[in-house]
Amino acid sequence: KVTTKAFEINISNNKSTPITIVIEDQIPLSQNGDIEVTVEELSGGTLDPETGKVTWEVELAAGQSIKKALRFAVKYPKKKQVSGL
């Protein structure tokens, strides 16, 4: 069985000056060999495979908005229950 999850992160700079911002999120990590997590989209983010942490460093001009996507799939046996999805 495969479950896909996708998240969209919206960032806006409402200030009158440019900003640099670091955005962090995380994908799940499996401790079970029967469960496989596959990253499908990071929108230019950097993934640390040991922690599952995804990091984006973004520079936004005054009034600028951007969107970042994070999508992953979790593959697991049909008879197994996976919590937290």
PDB file of C-alpha atoms in Angstrom:
ATOM      1  CA  LYS A   1       0.000   0.000   0.000  1.00  0.00           C
ATOM      2  CA  VAL A   2       1.257   3.514  -0.810  1.00  0.00           C
ATOM      3  CA  THR A   3       0.152   6.738   0.881  1.00  0.00           C
ATOM      4  CA  THR A   4       1.272  10.072  -0.562  1.00  0.00           C
ATOM      5  CA  LYS A   5       1.303  13.276   1.473  1.00  0.00           C
ATOM      6  CA  ALA A   6       1.871  16.776   0.110  1.00  0.00           C
ATOM      7  CA  PHE A   7       2.234  20.109   1.869  1.00  0.00           C
ATOM      8  CA  GLU A   8       2.500  23.635   0.478  1.00  0.00           C
ATOM      9  CA  ILE A   9       4.352  26.270   2.478  1.00  0.00           C
ATOM     10  CA  ASN A  10       3.499  29.909   1.679  1.00  0.00           C
ATOM     11  CA  ILE A  11       5.971  32.613   2.690  1.00  0.00           C
ATOM     12  CA  SER A  12       5.330  36.362   2.375  1.00  0.00           C
ATOM     13  CA  ASN A  13       7.549  39.327   3.164  1.00  0.00           C
ATOM     14  CA  ASN A  14       5.209  42.056   4.407  1.00  0.00           C
ATOM     15  CA  LYS A  15       8.104  44.326   5.363  1.00  0.00           C
ATOM     16  CA  SER A  16       9.397  47.229   3.296  1.00  0.00           C
ATOM     17  CA  THR A  17      12.921  45.764   3.192  1.00  0.00           C
ATOM     18  CA  PRO A  18      14.321  42.494   1.785  1.00  0.00           C
ATOM     19  CA  ILE A  19      14.714  39.568   4.182  1.00  0.00           C
ATOM     20  CA  THR A  20      16.536  36.243   4.299  1.00  0.00           C
ATOM     21  CA  ILE A  21      14.658  33.435   5.998  1.00  0.00           C
ATOM     22  CA  VAL A  22      15.441  29.787   6.746  1.00  0.00           C
ATOM     23  CA  ILE A  23      12.461  27.440   6.578  1.00  0.00           C
ATOM     24  CA  GLU A  24      12.665  23.982   8.141  1.00  0.00           C
ATOM     25  CA  ASP A  25      10.317  21.037   7.880  1.00  0.00           C
ATOM     26  CA  GLN A  26      10.717  17.298   8.188  1.00  0.00           C
ATOM     27  CA  ILE A  27       9.784  14.145   6.333  1.00  0.00           C
ATOM     28  CA  PRO A  28       9.111  10.968   8.293  1.00  0.00           C
ATOM     29  CA  LEU A  29      11.861   8.400   8.773  1.00  0.00           C
ATOM     30  CA  SER A  30      11.173   4.696   9.039  1.00  0.00           C
ATOM     31  CA  GLN A  31      12.825   2.509  11.648  1.00  0.00           C
ATOM     32  CA  ASN A  32      11.092  -0.535  10.143  1.00  0.00           C
ATOM     33  CA  GLY A  33      12.559  -2.248   7.078  1.00  0.00           C
ATOM     34  CA  ASP A  34       9.070  -3.057   5.742  1.00  0.00           C
ATOM     35  CA  ILE A  35       8.187   0.650   5.523  1.00  0.00           C
ATOM     36  CA  GLU A  36       9.808   2.761   2.800  1.00  0.00           C
ATOM     37  CA  VAL A  37       9.625   6.572   2.579  1.00  0.00           C
ATOM     38  CA  THR A  38      10.314   8.166  -0.819  1.00  0.00           C
ATOM     39  CA  VAL A  39      10.754  11.921  -1.303  1.00  0.00           C
ATOM     40  CA  GLU A  40       8.893  13.092  -4.413  1.00  0.00           C
ATOM     41  CA  GLU A  41       9.306  16.875  -4.267  1.00  0.00           C
ATOM     42  CA  LEU A  42      11.330  19.356  -2.203  1.00  0.00           C
ATOM     43  CA  SER A  43      11.061  22.580  -4.292  1.00  0.00           C
ATOM     44  CA  GLY A  44      14.793  23.174  -4.087  1.00  0.00           C
ATOM     45  CA  GLY A  45      15.113  22.308  -0.399  1.00  0.00           C
ATOM     46  CA  THR A  46      18.071  20.440   1.084  1.00  0.00           C
ATOM     47  CA  LEU A  47      17.345  17.088   2.734  1.00  0.00           C
ATOM     48  CA  ASP A  48      19.405  15.647   5.577  1.00  0.00           C
ATOM     49  CA  PRO A  49      18.810  11.888   5.069  1.00  0.00           C
ATOM     50  CA  GLU A  50      19.811  10.996   8.644  1.00  0.00           C
ATOM     51  CA  THR A  51      17.286  13.288  10.374  1.00  0.00           C
ATOM     52  CA  GLY A  52      14.695  13.806   7.616  1.00  0.00           C
ATOM     53  CA  LYS A  53      15.051  17.579   8.035  1.00  0.00           C
ATOM     54  CA  VAL A  54      14.364  19.673   4.935  1.00  0.00           C
ATOM     55  CA  THR A  55      15.808  23.199   4.839  1.00  0.00           C
ATOM     56  CA  TRP A  56      15.178  26.094   2.479  1.00  0.00           C
ATOM     57  CA  GLU A  57      17.148  29.357   2.662  1.00  0.00           C
ATOM     58  CA  VAL A  58      15.115  32.027   0.899  1.00  0.00           C
ATOM     59  CA  GLU A  59      15.736  35.678   0.112  1.00  0.00           C
ATOM     60  CA  LEU A  60      12.532  37.669  -0.321  1.00  0.00           C
ATOM     61  CA  ALA A  61      12.262  41.177  -1.685  1.00  0.00           C
ATOM     62  CA  ALA A  62       9.863  43.626  -0.049  1.00  0.00           C
ATOM     63  CA  GLY A  63       6.290  42.496  -0.678  1.00  0.00           C
ATOM     64  CA  GLN A  64       7.352  39.242  -2.370  1.00  0.00           C
ATOM     65  CA  SER A  65       5.616  35.900  -1.764  1.00  0.00           C
ATOM     66  CA  ILE A  66       6.736  32.387  -2.670  1.00  0.00           C
ATOM     67  CA  LYS A  67       5.467  28.842  -2.299  1.00  0.00           C
ATOM     68  CA  LYS A  68       7.472  25.736  -1.453  1.00  0.00           C
ATOM     69  CA  ALA A  69       6.143  22.202  -1.843  1.00  0.00           C
ATOM     70  CA  LEU A  70       7.018  19.121   0.164  1.00  0.00           C
ATOM     71  CA  ARG A  71       5.721  15.749  -1.045  1.00  0.00           C
ATOM     72  CA  PHE A  72       6.602  12.216  -0.020  1.00  0.00           C
ATOM     73  CA  ALA A  73       5.204   8.699  -0.368  1.00  0.00           C
ATOM     74  CA  VAL A  74       5.127   5.985   2.284  1.00  0.00           C
ATOM     75  CA  LYS A  75       5.063   2.398   1.036  1.00  0.00           C
ATOM     76  CA  TYR A  76       4.111  -0.326   3.513  1.00  0.00           C
ATOM     77  CA  PRO A  77       2.580  -3.823   3.610  1.00  0.00           C
ATOM     78  CA  LYS A  78      -1.222  -3.961   3.270  1.00  0.00           C
ATOM     79  CA  LYS A  79      -1.731  -5.673   6.616  1.00  0.00           C
ATOM     80  CA  LYS A  80       0.458  -3.213   8.548  1.00  0.00           C
ATOM     81  CA  GLN A  81      -0.945  -0.093  10.220  1.00  0.00           C
ATOM     82  CA  VAL A  82       1.141   3.089   9.998  1.00  0.00           C
ATOM     83  CA  SER A  83       0.262   5.832  12.482  1.00  0.00           C
ATOM     84  CA  GLY A  84       0.799   9.543  12.027  1.00  0.00           C
ATOM     85  CA  LEU A  85      -0.025   9.760   8.314  1.00  0.00           C
TER      86      LEU A  85
END
